[in-house]
Amino acid sequence: MKRLLSLFSLRTVIVLTLSLMTSACGFHLRGDYLLPDEVHEISLTSFDQYSSLTRDVQKQLRMNGIRQVAPTTVTPSLDLISESLNERTLSLYQNSRAAEKELTYNVRYSVLIPGHDLKTYTTTVNRNYLDNPLTALAKSVERDMIEEEMRTQAAEQILRQMARLKADDAPVETSDVITHDDETESKVTTKEVIKSMSTTAETTQ
C-alpha cells in the first residue's frame, strides 16, 4: 500500500512539474493539445462557413477551449482556404469492376499569430476501402462515414499543427498513420506551403 502511494505521489509531482515547465514556456494544455498561450481565442474564416469541414473545425476549437471571435489585428486567425476529395482505383475484380479504391482528401489553410509570419499548410488524408458492387447501398453508407471520418481527422490535424506553431518555426512536414476498427489505415500528412522567392518578388511588384 505504501509503495502504491509513493508511486502515485511521484507521478503527481512529475505531472505538476511538467505543467509548470510548459506554462513557463508559453504553452498550456487545453483539451488534447499543448497550444500556445496566444491561441485561447481565434478568428475563423472559411471558403464555406456552412460546410461539414467548418463545423468539424469549430467542434475541435470548442473541445480545446478556444473561443471563436471576430477578427482583429491582435487576434490569431485560421483561414480554411479550400478542400478537395479525389478517388482512384487500386485493384480490380476479374470482371473489371473496381475492388479497392483510395480516397484522398486535401485541406488547404493558413494560420496567423500576431508577431509571427503567416503560415499556409496543406493537410492530406489518404484512406483505402473495398468496393463491393453487390452491396452498393451498404457501401454508399460506408463511403459517407469514411468521408466524415477523413474530415474529422483533417480537423484534428489542424489543431495539432497549431500546437506546433511556436515549437518549430522551420518549414514542417508531418505524417501520422491511424488504424481503424476494420483494420484499414488512414495516413494523415501535413506540409507547409512555401512560396518561392520569384513568386514573392512578383507579388510585391
CSV table of C-alpha atoms in Angstrom, one decimal:
chain,number,residue,atom,x,y,z
A,1,MET,CA,0.0,0.0,0.0
A,2,LYS,CA,2.8,2.4,0.9
A,3,ARG,CA,4.5,1.6,-2.4
A,4,LEU,CA,1.4,2.4,-4.3
A,5,LEU,CA,1.0,5.7,-2.5
A,6,SER,CA,4.6,6.5,-3.2
A,7,LEU,CA,4.3,5.8,-6.9
A,8,PHE,CA,1.1,7.9,-7.0
A,9,SER,CA,2.8,10.8,-5.3
A,10,LEU,CA,5.8,10.6,-7.7
A,11,ARG,CA,3.5,10.6,-10.7
A,12,THR,CA,1.7,13.7,-9.3
A,13,VAL,CA,4.9,15.5,-8.8
A,14,ILE,CA,6.1,14.8,-12.3
A,15,VAL,CA,2.8,15.9,-13.9
A,16,LEU,CA,2.8,19.2,-11.8
A,17,THR,CA,6.4,19.8,-12.8
A,18,LEU,CA,5.8,19.3,-16.5
A,19,SER,CA,2.7,21.6,-16.3
A,20,LEU,CA,4.8,24.4,-14.6
A,21,MET,CA,7.5,24.0,-17.2
A,22,THR,CA,5.2,24.2,-20.2
A,23,SER,CA,3.3,27.2,-18.7
A,24,ALA,CA,6.6,29.0,-18.2
A,25,CYS,CA,7.4,28.3,-21.9
A,26,GLY,CA,4.2,29.9,-23.1
A,27,PHE,CA,2.1,26.8,-23.6
A,28,HIS,CA,-0.9,25.4,-21.8
A,29,LEU,CA,-2.7,22.0,-22.2
A,30,ARG,CA,-6.2,22.6,-23.4
A,31,GLY,CA,-8.2,19.6,-24.5
A,32,ASP,CA,-5.9,17.1,-26.2
A,33,TYR,CA,-3.3,19.6,-27.4
A,34,LEU,CA,-0.5,21.8,-25.9
A,35,LEU,CA,-1.4,25.1,-27.5
A,36,PRO,CA,0.5,28.4,-27.4
A,37,ASP,CA,-0.9,30.9,-24.8
A,38,GLU,CA,-1.8,33.3,-27.7
A,39,VAL,CA,-4.3,30.7,-29.0
A,40,HIS,CA,-7.0,31.0,-26.3
A,41,GLU,CA,-9.3,32.6,-28.9
A,42,ILE,CA,-9.2,32.7,-32.7
A,43,SER,CA,-10.9,34.2,-35.7
A,44,LEU,CA,-12.1,31.5,-38.1
A,45,THR,CA,-12.9,32.2,-41.7
A,46,SER,CA,-13.8,29.6,-44.4
A,47,PHE,CA,-14.4,29.2,-48.1
A,48,ASP,CA,-17.8,27.9,-46.9
A,49,GLN,CA,-18.9,28.7,-43.4
A,50,TYR,CA,-21.7,26.1,-43.6
A,51,SER,CA,-19.5,23.2,-44.8
A,52,SER,CA,-19.0,20.0,-42.8
A,53,LEU,CA,-15.3,20.8,-42.5
A,54,THR,CA,-16.0,24.2,-41.0
A,55,ARG,CA,-18.3,22.6,-38.5
A,56,ASP,CA,-15.7,19.9,-37.6
A,57,VAL,CA,-13.1,22.6,-37.0
A,58,GLN,CA,-15.5,24.6,-34.9
A,59,LYS,CA,-16.1,21.5,-32.8
A,60,GLN,CA,-12.4,20.9,-32.3
A,61,LEU,CA,-12.0,24.5,-31.2
A,62,ARG,CA,-14.7,24.2,-28.6
A,63,MET,CA,-13.4,20.8,-27.4
A,64,ASN,CA,-10.0,22.5,-26.8
A,65,GLY,CA,-11.3,25.6,-25.0
A,66,ILE,CA,-10.6,28.0,-27.9
A,67,ARG,CA,-13.3,30.7,-28.3
A,68,GLN,CA,-14.2,31.8,-31.8
A,69,VAL,CA,-14.2,35.6,-32.0
A,70,ALA,CA,-14.5,38.4,-34.7
A,71,PRO,CA,-11.2,39.2,-36.5
A,72,THR,CA,-8.9,41.9,-35.1
A,73,THR,CA,-5.3,42.9,-35.6
A,74,VAL,CA,-4.3,41.2,-32.3
A,75,THR,CA,-6.3,38.0,-32.7
A,76,PRO,CA,-4.9,34.8,-34.1
A,77,SER,CA,-6.7,33.8,-37.3
A,78,LEU,CA,-7.4,30.5,-39.0
A,79,ASP,CA,-8.5,30.6,-42.7
A,80,LEU,CA,-9.8,27.5,-44.3
A,81,ILE,CA,-9.0,28.1,-47.9
A,82,SER,CA,-10.2,25.0,-49.8
A,83,GLU,CA,-10.9,21.3,-49.7
A,84,SER,CA,-11.0,18.6,-52.3
A,85,LEU,CA,-11.8,14.9,-52.4
A,86,ASN,CA,-10.3,12.6,-55.1
A,87,GLU,CA,-10.6,8.9,-55.8
A,88,ARG,CA,-8.5,6.4,-57.7
A,89,THR,CA,-8.8,2.6,-58.3
A,90,LEU,CA,-6.1,0.4,-56.7
A,91,SER,CA,-7.3,-3.0,-57.9
A,92,LEU,CA,-10.0,-4.7,-60.0
A,93,TYR,CA,-12.2,-7.8,-59.7
A,94,GLN,CA,-12.0,-10.3,-62.5
A,95,ASN,CA,-15.0,-8.6,-64.2
A,96,SER,CA,-13.0,-5.4,-64.3
A,97,ARG,CA,-15.2,-3.8,-61.6
A,98,ALA,CA,-13.3,-1.7,-59.0
A,99,ALA,CA,-12.3,-3.8,-56.0
A,100,GLU,CA,-10.2,-1.5,-53.9
A,101,LYS,CA,-10.2,2.3,-54.0
A,102,GLU,CA,-8.1,5.1,-52.4
A,103,LEU,CA,-9.7,8.3,-51.3
A,104,THR,CA,-7.5,11.4,-50.9
A,105,TYR,CA,-8.9,14.4,-49.0
A,106,ASN,CA,-7.0,17.7,-49.1
A,107,VAL,CA,-7.4,20.8,-47.0
A,108,ARG,CA,-5.5,24.0,-47.5
A,109,TYR,CA,-5.5,26.5,-44.7
A,110,SER,CA,-3.5,29.3,-43.3
A,111,VAL,CA,-2.7,30.4,-39.7
A,112,LEU,CA,-1.6,33.8,-38.5
A,113,ILE,CA,-0.5,34.5,-34.9
A,114,PRO,CA,0.3,38.2,-34.3
A,115,GLY,CA,4.0,38.7,-34.1
A,116,HIS,CA,4.7,35.6,-36.3
A,117,ASP,CA,4.7,35.1,-40.1
A,118,LEU,CA,1.7,33.8,-41.9
A,119,LYS,CA,1.9,30.0,-42.3
A,120,THR,CA,0.0,28.2,-45.0
A,121,TYR,CA,-0.4,24.4,-44.9
A,122,THR,CA,-1.9,21.5,-46.8
A,123,THR,CA,-3.2,18.6,-44.8
A,124,THR,CA,-3.9,15.3,-46.8
A,125,VAL,CA,-5.8,12.3,-45.5
A,126,ASN,CA,-5.5,9.0,-47.5
A,127,ARG,CA,-7.8,6.1,-46.9
A,128,ASN,CA,-8.3,2.8,-48.8
A,129,TYR,CA,-11.5,0.9,-48.8
A,130,LEU,CA,-13.1,-2.2,-50.6
A,131,ASP,CA,-15.8,-1.5,-53.1
A,132,ASN,CA,-18.2,-4.5,-53.5
A,133,PRO,CA,-20.8,-3.8,-56.3
A,134,LEU,CA,-23.1,-6.5,-54.8
A,135,THR,CA,-23.6,-4.4,-51.7
A,136,ALA,CA,-24.0,-0.9,-53.3
A,137,LEU,CA,-26.4,0.6,-50.7
A,138,ALA,CA,-24.3,-0.5,-47.7
A,139,LYS,CA,-21.2,0.7,-49.5
A,140,SER,CA,-22.8,4.1,-50.1
A,141,VAL,CA,-23.5,4.5,-46.4
A,142,GLU,CA,-19.9,3.3,-45.6
A,143,ARG,CA,-18.5,5.8,-48.1
A,144,ASP,CA,-20.3,8.6,-46.4
A,145,MET,CA,-19.0,7.5,-43.0
A,146,ILE,CA,-15.4,7.2,-44.3
A,147,GLU,CA,-15.6,10.8,-45.8
A,148,GLU,CA,-16.8,12.1,-42.4
A,149,GLU,CA,-14.0,10.3,-40.6
A,150,MET,CA,-11.5,11.8,-43.0
A,151,ARG,CA,-12.8,15.4,-42.4
A,152,THR,CA,-12.7,14.8,-38.7
A,153,GLN,CA,-9.1,13.6,-38.9
A,154,ALA,CA,-8.2,16.7,-41.0
A,155,ALA,CA,-9.8,19.0,-38.4
A,156,GLU,CA,-7.9,17.3,-35.6
A,157,GLN,CA,-4.6,17.6,-37.6
A,158,ILE,CA,-5.3,21.4,-38.0
A,159,LEU,CA,-5.3,21.7,-34.2
A,160,ARG,CA,-2.2,19.6,-33.9
A,161,GLN,CA,-0.4,21.9,-36.4
A,162,MET,CA,-1.5,24.9,-34.3
A,163,ALA,CA,0.1,23.3,-31.3
A,164,ARG,CA,3.4,23.0,-33.2
A,165,LEU,CA,3.5,26.6,-34.4
A,166,LYS,CA,5.8,28.1,-31.7
A,167,ALA,CA,7.6,24.8,-31.1
A,168,ASP,CA,9.3,24.9,-34.6
A,169,ASP,CA,9.4,27.9,-36.9
A,170,ALA,CA,11.1,25.9,-39.6
A,171,PRO,CA,9.1,24.5,-42.6
A,172,VAL,CA,7.3,21.4,-41.4
A,173,GLU,CA,6.2,18.1,-42.9
A,174,THR,CA,4.5,15.6,-40.5
A,175,SER,CA,2.9,12.3,-41.1
A,176,ASP,CA,0.7,10.1,-38.9
A,177,VAL,CA,-0.9,6.7,-39.5
A,178,ILE,CA,-4.3,5.9,-37.9
A,179,THR,CA,-5.6,2.3,-37.6
A,180,HIS,CA,-9.4,1.9,-37.7
A,181,ASP,CA,-11.6,-0.8,-36.1
A,182,ASP,CA,-11.9,-2.5,-39.5
A,183,GLU,CA,-8.1,-2.8,-39.6
A,184,THR,CA,-7.9,-0.3,-42.5
A,185,GLU,CA,-5.5,2.7,-42.1
A,186,SER,CA,-5.6,6.4,-42.8
A,187,LYS,CA,-2.4,8.3,-43.5
A,188,VAL,CA,-2.6,12.0,-42.4
A,189,THR,CA,0.2,14.3,-43.8
A,190,THR,CA,0.7,18.0,-43.4
A,191,LYS,CA,3.1,20.1,-45.4
A,192,GLU,CA,3.8,23.8,-45.2
A,193,VAL,CA,3.3,25.7,-48.4
A,194,ILE,CA,6.5,27.6,-49.1
A,195,LYS,CA,6.4,30.4,-51.7
A,196,SER,CA,9.4,30.7,-53.9
A,197,MET,CA,11.5,33.9,-53.9
A,198,SER,CA,10.5,34.7,-57.5
A,199,THR,CA,6.8,34.4,-56.7
A,200,THR,CA,7.2,36.7,-53.7
A,201,ALA,CA,9.1,39.2,-55.8
A,202,GLU,CA,6.4,39.2,-58.5
A,203,THR,CA,3.7,39.8,-55.8
A,204,THR,CA,5.5,42.8,-54.4
A,205,GLN,CA,6.0,44.5,-57.7
